[in-house]
Amino acid sequence: MTLTTHPETPIDPFADRRWRETSRAPHIEVAGVEVSFGAYTAITGIDLAIARGEFVSLIGHSGCGKSTLLNLMAGLGRPTQGTVQVEGQIVEGPAADRCMVFQHHGLLPWLSVYDNIYVAVDAARRSHTTDEKAARVERVLQAVRMWDHRTKKPGMLSGGQRQRVSVARAFAVAPSVLLLDEPFGAVDALTKRALHRELVELSSIVGTTETVVMVTHDIDEAIFLSDRIVVMTDGPSAGIREIVDVPIARPRTLSDVMHSPVYIELRDHLLSLLGDDEPR
Amino acid sequence: MSTLTEQRVAVGTRVGGRTFEVPAAKIVRSIAVNVGSLAAAAGILGLIWGIAAATVGDDLPGPIATMKTFFTLVSDPFYDRGPNDKGIGIQLGASLWRVFRGFAVGTAVAIPLGVLIGSSEIGRRVFDPIVQVLRPVSPLAWFPIGLVTLQSAPDAAVFVVFITSLWPTVINTAFGVSSIPQSHRNVARVFEFSPGTYLRRVVIPHSLPHILVGLRLSIGIAWVVIVAAEMLSGGTGIGFYVWDAWNALDLQRVISAILLIGIVGLLLDRVVSMIAHRFEYPEVP
């Protein structure tokens, strides 16, 4: 592969992925995965290939093991059987290149908003200069409209603001895979819409993230954001019931989705998949 | 008392970026409430004391006679007329200096030991039984050990303070370090924190409030114990002073010393609690 540089376009040091081979292989590949805790089998028989650049949602009832599956991709858990590969490498542990937005924000309560992000960037992107890191932190905080609140501690913020900071922190380290664990589960419906919009904006403004996997139990959220929706069966021994395509071009606005002829059909189909507990 | 103090701290402090204006009338009322309740406490104490003194008879001095002695002692605290006649300030200073040394060495041992017990399973298995067996022992039982190893009675008192100030700090540090939530650990793993960053940004900030609770308990017990240790060691110190006054059958001096010990103990507690307040952070729901 030959590198072509364009000196007239400044390259964001965080977005510099020129070295990466582009290949047709899946970005994330889950093969024959089972996770059991002693005699209890949480998930079993999971096969899933996610292409580079895809946004995939994992949806299912509480306790169906969708977070367990996401943790495997993050490297926070290990499969009992099978393999999880990212970029063709077997996932052995966590890495900032597969960054996670935690369900309960996971901000450190003793650090200010700014420091929470700076510490993460500083730890995950050691090769960058202090100025580059500071500029990066400012950029993501401006993007989620939290720059004015940068000196506050997480305990002084609202739930929506905390989640904004948490999302900004993940984008700040410029991961190629973004893993979202019910990121908007604890915020009200109006804030949630604003956060969805910001997530889409963030991807375009500081867009280095190629592939996103999100755990949710919100059907509308899944339709609005995803290319494909993985519907899981109920646990124990949860598996994949069906993978539903969302044939609406991305990036989308809310009205694109609402006025799309497939929206109602998709919604009904997902509701029927999730509505009855017996496999059909 | 503590709620009143907290109210006073809250006056004019910034909360959530806004400064709350406190009207002058409210401050005046708050001061009046504080002074009033202190006066009531002193009144009740004086009443019980007066009744007790009247019942027991001449041996137990009453509040008014004692207060005269108290103010005489406090008005000239730093005189020095030979080994057996020093001002009350010098005696308190000697005791505080011993507490400070014993407490400093105790803290320097207790915090690393607590981190070890709290962070490693092996550390917990090895050191926890030692702590559990030695903790219930009265600190004064260590006095002979201190005497034999340090060959000096005043240093033995410091040794007793050292032993005393270990346990609460060890136990609270161990609890603080072992109670780091899984979510914080996961953040550190995902963002690839180095061990140094993890220690500075997660372990220490999370444990510090717990460590400071331990230090506050430790210094409180150390101050209680120094009085008893100095009764054994003799020489100088407020404990020796109480014992000396008792031998002279001067109970007015004994009671005055008791009041001063209480006031100094309260001040020590306030100082540590003010330091602890600096390291607090708002809880996240």
Coordinates of C-alpha atoms in Angstrom, one line a residue:
Chain A
M1 CA 0.0 0.0 0.0
T2 CA 1.4 3.4 -1.0
L3 CA 0.9 6.4 1.2
T4 CA -0.3 9.5 -0.4
T5 CA 0.1 12.7 1.6
H6 CA -1.7 15.9 0.8
P7 CA 0.4 18.7 2.4
E8 CA -2.3 21.3 1.8
T9 CA -4.9 19.5 4.0
P10 CA -3.7 19.4 7.6
I11 CA -4.0 16.0 9.1
D12 CA -5.6 15.7 12.5
P13 CA -3.0 13.7 14.5
F14 CA -5.8 11.8 16.2
A15 CA -7.4 10.9 12.9
D16 CA -4.3 9.7 11.2
R17 CA -5.0 6.2 10.1
R18 CA -3.1 6.2 6.8
W19 CA -1.1 3.2 8.0
R20 CA -4.1 1.0 8.2
E21 CA -4.7 -1.6 5.5
T22 CA -8.2 -1.4 4.2
S23 CA -9.5 -4.9 3.7
R24 CA -12.7 -6.6 3.1
A25 CA -12.4 -8.7 6.2
P26 CA -15.0 -7.9 9.0
H27 CA -13.9 -5.3 11.5
I28 CA -15.3 -7.3 14.4
E29 CA -15.9 -11.0 14.1
V30 CA -17.6 -13.1 16.8
A31 CA -17.4 -16.8 16.1
G32 CA -19.1 -19.6 18.1
V33 CA -19.0 -17.7 21.3
E34 CA -20.4 -19.0 24.6
V35 CA -20.0 -17.4 28.0
S36 CA -20.9 -19.3 31.1
F37 CA -20.4 -18.5 34.8
G38 CA -20.1 -21.9 36.5
A39 CA -23.3 -23.9 35.6
Y40 CA -25.1 -20.8 34.3
T41 CA -24.8 -20.2 30.5
A42 CA -25.4 -16.5 29.7
I43 CA -25.0 -16.6 25.9
T44 CA -24.3 -19.4 23.5
G45 CA -23.8 -20.0 19.8
I46 CA -23.1 -16.4 18.9
D47 CA -21.8 -15.8 15.4
L48 CA -21.7 -12.2 14.2
A49 CA -19.6 -10.3 11.6
I50 CA -19.6 -6.5 11.7
A51 CA -18.2 -4.7 8.7
R52 CA -15.9 -1.6 9.0
G53 CA -18.0 1.5 9.3
E54 CA -21.2 -0.2 10.4
F55 CA -23.4 0.9 13.3
V56 CA -24.9 -2.2 14.9
S57 CA -27.3 -2.3 17.8
L58 CA -27.8 -5.3 20.2
I59 CA -31.3 -5.3 21.4
G60 CA -33.1 -7.6 23.8
H61 CA -34.8 -7.9 27.2
S62 CA -33.0 -7.3 30.4
G63 CA -30.6 -10.1 31.3
C64 CA -30.4 -11.5 27.7
G65 CA -26.6 -11.1 27.8
K66 CA -26.3 -8.2 25.4
S67 CA -23.9 -6.4 27.8
T68 CA -22.0 -9.6 28.2
L69 CA -21.4 -9.8 24.5
L70 CA -20.4 -6.1 24.3
N71 CA -17.9 -6.7 27.2
L72 CA -16.3 -9.5 25.2
M73 CA -15.7 -7.0 22.3
A74 CA -14.3 -4.5 24.8
G75 CA -12.0 -7.2 26.3
L76 CA -13.5 -6.8 29.8
G77 CA -14.7 -10.4 29.7
R78 CA -13.4 -13.5 28.0
P79 CA -15.5 -16.1 26.1
T80 CA -15.7 -19.6 27.6
Q81 CA -15.8 -20.9 24.1
G82 CA -15.2 -19.4 20.7
T83 CA -13.3 -16.3 19.7
V84 CA -13.8 -12.5 19.3
Q85 CA -11.6 -10.9 16.7
V86 CA -11.1 -7.2 16.0
E87 CA -9.0 -6.1 13.1
G88 CA -8.2 -9.8 12.6
Q89 CA -6.7 -10.0 16.1
I90 CA -8.1 -12.1 18.9
V91 CA -9.3 -9.8 21.7
E92 CA -7.1 -10.6 24.8
G93 CA -8.0 -7.6 26.9
P94 CA -9.2 -4.0 26.9
A95 CA -7.6 -1.4 24.7
A96 CA -8.4 2.3 24.1
D97 CA -8.8 1.6 20.4
R98 CA -12.0 -0.3 21.3
C99 CA -13.4 2.3 23.5
M100 CA -16.4 1.9 25.7
V101 CA -19.1 4.3 26.9
F102 CA -20.3 2.8 30.2
Q103 CA -23.9 2.4 31.2
H104 CA -23.5 4.5 34.3
H105 CA -21.1 7.1 32.6
G106 CA -18.0 5.8 34.5
L107 CA -16.7 9.2 35.1
L108 CA -14.3 9.6 38.1
P109 CA -16.2 11.7 40.6
W110 CA -13.1 13.5 42.0
L111 CA -11.9 14.9 38.7
S112 CA -13.4 17.8 36.8
V113 CA -15.1 17.3 33.5
Y114 CA -11.9 18.5 31.7
D115 CA -9.6 16.3 33.8
N116 CA -11.8 13.2 33.3
I117 CA -11.2 13.5 29.6
Y118 CA -7.6 14.7 29.7
V119 CA -6.6 11.8 31.9
A120 CA -8.2 9.3 29.5
V121 CA -6.5 11.0 26.4
D122 CA -3.2 11.2 28.2
A123 CA -3.2 7.5 29.2
A124 CA -4.6 6.2 25.9
R125 CA -2.6 8.4 23.5
R126 CA 0.8 8.7 25.0
S127 CA 2.7 9.5 21.8
H128 CA 0.9 12.8 21.3
T129 CA 2.2 16.1 22.6
T130 CA 0.5 17.9 25.6
D131 CA -0.8 20.6 23.2
E132 CA -2.3 18.1 20.8
K133 CA -4.0 16.4 23.8
A134 CA -5.3 19.6 25.2
A135 CA -6.6 20.7 21.8
R136 CA -8.3 17.3 21.4
V137 CA -10.0 17.6 24.8
E138 CA -11.3 21.1 24.0
R139 CA -12.6 20.0 20.6
V140 CA -14.7 17.1 22.0
L141 CA -16.0 19.2 24.9
Q142 CA -17.0 22.0 22.5
A143 CA -18.7 19.4 20.3
V144 CA -20.9 18.1 23.1
R145 CA -21.5 21.7 24.4
M146 CA -19.8 20.9 27.7
W147 CA -16.8 23.3 27.4
D148 CA -18.4 25.9 29.7
H149 CA -18.9 23.2 32.3
R150 CA -15.3 22.0 32.1
T151 CA -14.3 22.9 35.7
K152 CA -17.3 21.1 37.3
K153 CA -17.1 17.7 38.9
P154 CA -19.5 15.0 37.6
G155 CA -21.6 15.2 40.8
M156 CA -22.6 18.7 39.9
L157 CA -23.9 17.8 36.4
S158 CA -27.3 16.5 35.3
G159 CA -27.6 12.9 34.1
G160 CA -27.7 14.0 30.4
Q161 CA -24.6 16.2 30.9
R162 CA -22.7 13.3 32.5
Q163 CA -23.6 11.1 29.6
R164 CA -22.4 13.8 27.1
V165 CA -19.0 13.9 28.9
S166 CA -18.8 10.1 28.9
V167 CA -19.5 10.0 25.1
A168 CA -17.0 12.9 24.6
R169 CA -14.3 11.0 26.5
A170 CA -14.7 8.0 24.3
F171 CA -14.5 10.1 21.1
A172 CA -11.5 12.0 22.5
V173 CA -9.3 9.0 22.4
A174 CA -10.2 8.5 18.7
P175 CA -11.0 4.7 18.8
S176 CA -11.6 2.8 15.7
V177 CA -14.4 0.8 17.5
L178 CA -16.9 2.6 19.8
L179 CA -18.8 0.4 22.2
L180 CA -21.9 1.9 23.8
D181 CA -23.5 0.1 26.8
E182 CA -27.0 1.5 27.1
P183 CA -25.5 4.9 27.0
F184 CA -28.8 6.8 27.1
G185 CA -30.7 4.5 29.4
A186 CA -30.7 6.8 32.3
V187 CA -31.7 10.1 30.6
D188 CA -35.2 11.4 29.8
A189 CA -36.8 11.1 26.3
L190 CA -36.1 14.7 25.3
T191 CA -32.5 14.7 26.4
K192 CA -32.1 11.4 24.7
R193 CA -33.1 12.9 21.3
A194 CA -30.6 15.7 21.7
L195 CA -27.9 13.1 22.6
H196 CA -28.7 11.0 19.5
R197 CA -28.3 14.1 17.4
E198 CA -25.0 14.9 19.1
L199 CA -23.7 11.4 18.6
V200 CA -24.3 11.7 14.9
E201 CA -22.7 15.1 14.8
L202 CA -19.7 14.0 16.9
S203 CA -19.1 11.1 14.4
S204 CA -18.9 13.7 11.6
I205 CA -17.0 16.4 13.5
V206 CA -14.3 14.3 15.2
G207 CA -15.0 11.4 13.0
T208 CA -12.3 8.8 13.4
T209 CA -14.6 6.2 14.7
E210 CA -15.4 3.7 12.1
T211 CA -17.5 1.0 13.7
V212 CA -20.0 1.3 16.5
V213 CA -21.7 -1.4 18.5
M214 CA -24.5 -0.2 20.9
V215 CA -26.5 -2.1 23.5
T216 CA -30.0 -0.8 24.0
H217 CA -33.5 -1.8 24.8
D218 CA -35.0 1.2 23.0
I219 CA -36.4 0.2 19.6
D220 CA -36.6 3.8 18.2
E221 CA -33.1 4.5 19.3
A222 CA -31.9 1.4 17.6
I223 CA -33.7 2.2 14.3
F224 CA -32.6 5.8 14.3
L225 CA -28.9 5.0 14.8
S226 CA -28.2 1.6 13.3
D227 CA -27.4 -0.1 10.0
R228 CA -28.4 -3.4 11.5
I229 CA -30.2 -4.5 14.6
V230 CA -29.2 -7.7 16.3
V231 CA -32.3 -9.0 18.2
M232 CA -31.3 -11.4 21.0
T233 CA -33.4 -14.2 22.5
D234 CA -34.0 -14.2 26.3
G235 CA -31.5 -15.7 28.6
P236 CA -30.3 -18.0 30.0
S237 CA -28.4 -19.4 27.0
A238 CA -29.4 -16.4 25.0
G239 CA -28.5 -16.4 21.3
I240 CA -29.3 -14.3 18.2
R241 CA -33.0 -14.4 17.2
E242 CA -32.7 -12.3 14.1
I243 CA -30.6 -9.6 12.5
V244 CA -32.7 -6.8 11.0
D245 CA -31.4 -4.4 8.3
V246 CA -32.4 -0.8 8.5
P247 CA -32.5 0.3 4.8
I248 CA -32.3 4.1 5.4
A249 CA -29.2 6.0 4.3
R250 CA -26.9 7.4 7.0
P251 CA -26.4 10.0 8.3
R252 CA -30.1 10.4 9.0
T253 CA -32.2 13.0 10.7
L254 CA -35.1 12.1 12.9
S255 CA -37.6 13.2 10.2
D256 CA -35.8 11.0 7.6
V257 CA -36.6 8.1 9.8
M258 CA -40.1 9.1 10.8
H259 CA -41.2 9.7 7.3
S260 CA -39.5 6.6 5.8
P261 CA -42.0 4.1 4.5
V262 CA -40.1 1.2 6.1
Y263 CA -40.1 2.8 9.6
I264 CA -43.5 1.5 10.8
E265 CA -42.9 -1.9 9.3
L266 CA -39.5 -2.1 11.0
R267 CA -40.9 -1.0 14.3
D268 CA -43.7 -3.5 14.2
H269 CA -41.4 -6.3 13.2
L270 CA -39.0 -5.5 16.1
L271 CA -41.9 -5.2 18.5
S272 CA -43.2 -8.6 17.5
L273 CA -39.7 -10.1 17.8
L274 CA -39.4 -8.6 21.3
G275 CA -43.0 -8.8 22.3
D276 CA -43.5 -12.5 22.8
D277 CA -41.0 -14.5 24.7
E278 CA -41.5 -17.8 22.8
P279 CA -39.3 -18.3 19.8
R280 CA -41.4 -18.4 16.7
Chain B
M1 CA -22.7 20.7 67.1
S2 CA -21.6 19.1 63.9
T3 CA -24.7 20.2 62.0
L4 CA -24.2 23.7 63.2
T5 CA -20.6 23.7 62.1
E6 CA -21.6 22.4 58.7
Q7 CA -24.2 25.2 58.4
R8 CA -21.5 27.7 59.2
V9 CA -19.2 26.2 56.5
A10 CA -22.0 26.4 53.9
V11 CA -22.4 30.2 54.4
G12 CA -21.2 31.9 51.3
T13 CA -19.6 28.9 49.8
R14 CA -20.0 28.2 46.1
V15 CA -22.2 25.4 45.2
G16 CA -22.6 24.4 41.6
G17 CA -21.0 27.5 40.4
R18 CA -23.5 29.8 42.1
T19 CA -22.8 31.8 45.3
F20 CA -25.8 31.7 47.6
E21 CA -26.4 35.0 49.3
V22 CA -27.0 34.6 53.0
P23 CA -29.0 37.5 54.5
A24 CA -27.4 39.2 57.5
A25 CA -30.3 38.4 59.8
K26 CA -29.8 34.8 59.1
I27 CA -26.1 35.0 60.1
V28 CA -27.0 36.8 63.3
R29 CA -29.6 34.2 64.1
S30 CA -27.2 31.4 63.4
I31 CA -24.6 33.0 65.8
A32 CA -27.2 33.5 68.4
V33 CA -28.3 29.8 68.2
N34 CA -24.7 28.7 68.5
V35 CA -23.8 30.9 71.5
G36 CA -27.2 30.1 73.1
S37 CA -26.7 26.3 72.9
L38 CA -23.1 26.5 74.1
A39 CA -24.3 28.6 77.1
A40 CA -27.0 26.0 77.8
A41 CA -24.5 23.2 77.6
A42 CA -22.1 25.0 80.0
G43 CA -25.1 25.7 82.3
I44 CA -26.2 22.1 82.5
L45 CA -22.6 20.9 83.1
G46 CA -22.1 23.5 85.8
L47 CA -25.4 22.6 87.5
I48 CA -24.6 18.8 87.7
W49 CA -21.0 19.7 88.9
G50 CA -22.4 22.1 91.5
I51 CA -24.8 19.5 92.9
A52 CA -22.1 16.8 92.9
A53 CA -19.6 19.1 94.7
A54 CA -22.3 20.1 97.3
T55 CA -23.1 16.4 97.9
V56 CA -19.6 15.1 98.1
G57 CA -18.3 17.9 100.3
D58 CA -15.1 19.7 100.5
D59 CA -12.9 17.2 98.6
L60 CA -14.5 17.9 95.3
P61 CA -14.1 21.6 94.4
G62 CA -17.1 23.5 92.9
P63 CA -17.3 25.1 89.5
I64 CA -16.6 28.7 90.6
A65 CA -13.5 28.0 92.7
T66 CA -12.2 25.7 89.9
M67 CA -12.7 28.3 87.2
K68 CA -10.6 30.8 89.2
T69 CA -7.7 28.2 89.2
F70 CA -8.4 27.5 85.5
F71 CA -8.0 31.1 84.5
T72 CA -4.9 31.5 86.7
L73 CA -3.3 28.5 84.9
V74 CA -4.3 29.7 81.5
S75 CA -3.1 33.3 82.1
D76 CA 0.5 32.2 82.6
P77 CA 0.8 29.0 80.6
F78 CA 4.5 29.0 79.8
Y79 CA 6.4 29.6 83.0
D80 CA 9.2 27.2 83.9
R81 CA 10.4 26.9 87.5
G82 CA 12.3 23.7 87.5
P83 CA 11.3 20.1 86.6
N84 CA 8.3 19.9 88.9
D85 CA 6.8 23.3 88.3
K86 CA 6.1 24.2 84.7
G87 CA 3.2 26.1 83.1
I88 CA 0.2 24.2 81.7
G89 CA 1.0 25.3 78.2
I90 CA 4.5 23.7 78.4
Q91 CA 2.9 20.5 79.6
L92 CA 0.3 20.5 76.8
G93 CA 3.0 21.3 74.3
A94 CA 5.1 18.3 75.5
S95 CA 2.1 16.0 75.2
L96 CA 1.2 17.3 71.7
W97 CA 4.8 16.9 70.5
R98 CA 4.7 13.2 71.6
V99 CA 1.4 12.6 70.0
F100 CA 2.6 14.3 66.8
R101 CA 5.7 12.1 66.6
G102 CA 3.9 8.8 67.5
F103 CA 1.1 9.7 65.1
A104 CA 3.4 10.6 62.3
V105 CA 5.4 7.4 62.5
G106 CA 2.2 5.4 63.0
T107 CA 0.6 7.0 59.9
A108 CA 3.8 6.3 57.8
V109 CA 3.5 2.6 58.7
A110 CA -0.3 2.3 58.7
I111 CA -1.1 3.7 55.2
P112 CA 1.2 1.5 53.3
L113 CA 0.1 -1.5 55.4
G114 CA -3.5 -0.6 54.7
V115 CA -2.9 -0.3 51.0
L116 CA -1.2 -3.8 51.1
I117 CA -4.1 -5.4 53.0
G118 CA -6.7 -3.7 50.8
S119 CA -5.1 -4.4 47.4
S120 CA -3.7 -7.9 47.6
E121 CA -5.3 -11.1 48.7
I122 CA -2.0 -12.4 50.0
G123 CA -1.4 -9.2 52.0
R124 CA -4.9 -9.5 53.5
R125 CA -4.3 -13.2 54.5
V126 CA -0.9 -12.5 56.1
F127 CA -1.5 -9.1 57.8
D128 CA -5.2 -9.1 58.7
P129 CA -4.8 -11.8 61.5
I130 CA -1.9 -9.7 63.0
V131 CA -4.1 -6.6 63.0
Q132 CA -7.1 -8.5 64.3
V133 CA -5.1 -9.9 67.3
L134 CA -3.2 -6.8 68.2
R135 CA -6.0 -4.2 67.7
P136 CA -8.1 -5.1 70.8
V137 CA -5.0 -4.9 73.1
S138 CA -5.0 -1.8 75.4
P139 CA -2.3 0.5 74.2
L140 CA -0.9 0.8 77.7
A141 CA 0.0 -2.9 77.7
W142 CA 2.7 -1.9 75.1
F143 CA 4.4 0.5 77.6
P144 CA 6.9 -2.0 79.0
I145 CA 7.8 -3.1 75.4
G146 CA 8.5 0.5 74.6
L147 CA 10.5 1.0 77.8
V148 CA 12.7 -2.0 77.1
T149 CA 13.3 -1.3 73.4
L150 CA 13.8 2.5 73.6
Q151 CA 15.3 2.7 77.2
S152 CA 13.4 5.9 77.9
A153 CA 10.1 6.5 79.6
P154 CA 9.1 9.6 77.6
D155 CA 9.9 7.7 74.3
A156 CA 7.9 4.7 75.6
A157 CA 4.9 7.1 75.7
V158 CA 5.6 8.0 72.1
F159 CA 5.8 4.3 71.3
V160 CA 2.4 3.8 72.9
V161 CA 0.9 6.6 70.7
F162 CA 2.5 5.0 67.7
I163 CA 0.8 1.6 68.3
T164 CA -2.5 3.3 69.1
S165 CA -2.6 5.3 65.9
L166 CA -1.9 2.3 63.7
W167 CA -5.2 0.4 63.8
P168 CA -7.9 2.8 62.7
T169 CA -5.8 4.1 59.9
V170 CA -4.8 0.5 58.7
I171 CA -8.4 -0.7 58.8
N172 CA -9.9 2.4 57.1
T173 CA -7.2 2.5 54.4
A174 CA -7.6 -1.2 53.7
F175 CA -11.4 -0.6 53.3
G176 CA -10.9 2.4 51.1
V177 CA -8.5 0.6 48.8
S178 CA -10.6 -2.6 48.6
S179 CA -13.8 -0.8 47.9
I180 CA -12.9 0.8 44.5
P181 CA -16.0 0.2 42.3
Q182 CA -15.7 -2.2 39.4
S183 CA -16.7 0.7 37.0
H184 CA -13.7 2.7 38.0
R185 CA -11.4 -0.3 37.4
N186 CA -13.0 -0.8 34.0
V187 CA -12.4 2.8 33.0
A188 CA -8.8 2.4 34.0
R189 CA -8.5 -0.8 31.9
V190 CA -10.3 0.5 28.8
F191 CA -8.3 3.8 28.7
E192 CA -5.1 1.9 29.4
F193 CA -4.1 3.7 32.6
S194 CA -0.5 3.0 33.6
P195 CA -0.1 1.6 37.1
G196 CA 1.2 5.0 38.2
T197 CA -1.8 6.8 36.7
Y198 CA -4.2 4.3 38.2
L199 CA -2.6 4.9 41.7
R200 CA -2.7 8.7 41.4
R201 CA -6.0 9.1 39.6
V202 CA -8.1 6.3 41.0
V203 CA -6.7 4.5 44.1
I204 CA -5.6 7.5 46.1
P205 CA -8.5 9.9 45.4
H206 CA -11.0 7.1 46.1
S207 CA -9.2 6.0 49.3
L208 CA -8.3 9.4 50.7
P209 CA -11.6 10.2 52.4
H210 CA -11.5 6.7 54.1
I211 CA -7.8 7.2 55.1
L212 CA -8.7 10.6 56.6
V213 CA -11.5 9.0 58.6
G214 CA -8.9 6.6 59.9
L215 CA -6.5 9.4 60.7
R216 CA -9.2 11.3 62.5
L217 CA -10.0 8.3 64.7
S218 CA -6.3 7.6 65.2
I219 CA -5.4 11.1 66.5
G220 CA -8.5 11.1 68.7
I221 CA -7.5 7.9 70.4
A222 CA -3.8 8.9 70.5
W223 CA -4.8 12.0 72.5
V224 CA -6.9 9.9 74.9
V225 CA -4.0 7.5 75.4
I226 CA -1.1 10.0 75.8
V227 CA -2.7 11.2 79.1
A228 CA -2.6 7.6 80.5
A229 CA 0.8 6.9 79.1
E230 CA 2.3 10.0 80.7
M231 CA 0.8 9.1 84.1
L232 CA 3.1 6.0 83.8
S233 CA 6.1 7.7 82.2
G234 CA 6.2 10.8 84.5
G235 CA 8.5 13.8 83.8
T236 CA 6.5 16.2 81.6
G237 CA 3.2 16.2 79.8
I238 CA -0.4 16.9 80.6
G239 CA -0.9 13.3 81.9
F240 CA 2.0 13.7 84.3
Y241 CA 0.5 17.1 85.3
V242 CA -2.8 15.5 86.2
W243 CA -1.1 12.8 88.2
D244 CA 1.1 15.3 89.9
A245 CA -1.9 17.5 90.9
W246 CA -3.7 14.5 92.3
N247 CA -0.6 13.6 94.4
A248 CA -0.7 17.2 95.7
L249 CA -4.5 16.7 96.3
D250 CA -5.1 19.7 94.2
L251 CA -8.4 18.7 92.4
Q252 CA -9.0 22.2 91.1
R253 CA -5.9 21.7 88.9
V254 CA -7.0 18.2 88.0
I255 CA -10.4 19.4 86.8
S256 CA -8.8 22.4 85.0
A257 CA -6.5 20.0 83.2
I258 CA -9.4 17.8 82.2
L259 CA -11.2 20.8 80.6
L260 CA -8.0 21.7 78.7
I261 CA -7.4 18.1 77.5
G262 CA -11.0 18.1 76.2
I263 CA -10.6 21.5 74.4
V264 CA -7.3 20.4 72.8
G265 CA -8.8 17.1 71.8
L266 CA -11.7 19.0 70.1
L267 CA -9.3 21.3 68.3
L268 CA -7.2 18.3 67.0
D269 CA -10.4 16.7 65.7
R270 CA -11.4 19.9 64.0
V271 CA -8.1 20.3 62.3
V272 CA -8.1 16.8 60.8
S273 CA -11.8 17.2 59.8
M274 CA -11.0 20.5 58.0
I275 CA -8.2 18.8 56.1
A276 CA -10.6 15.9 55.3
H277 CA -13.2 18.5 54.0
R278 CA -10.7 19.7 51.4
F279 CA -10.6 16.2 49.8
E280 CA -14.4 15.7 49.6
Y281 CA -16.1 15.5 46.2
P282 CA -19.8 15.6 45.3
E283 CA -21.2 12.1 45.1
V284 CA -22.5 11.0 41.7
P285 CA -26.0 9.4 41.9

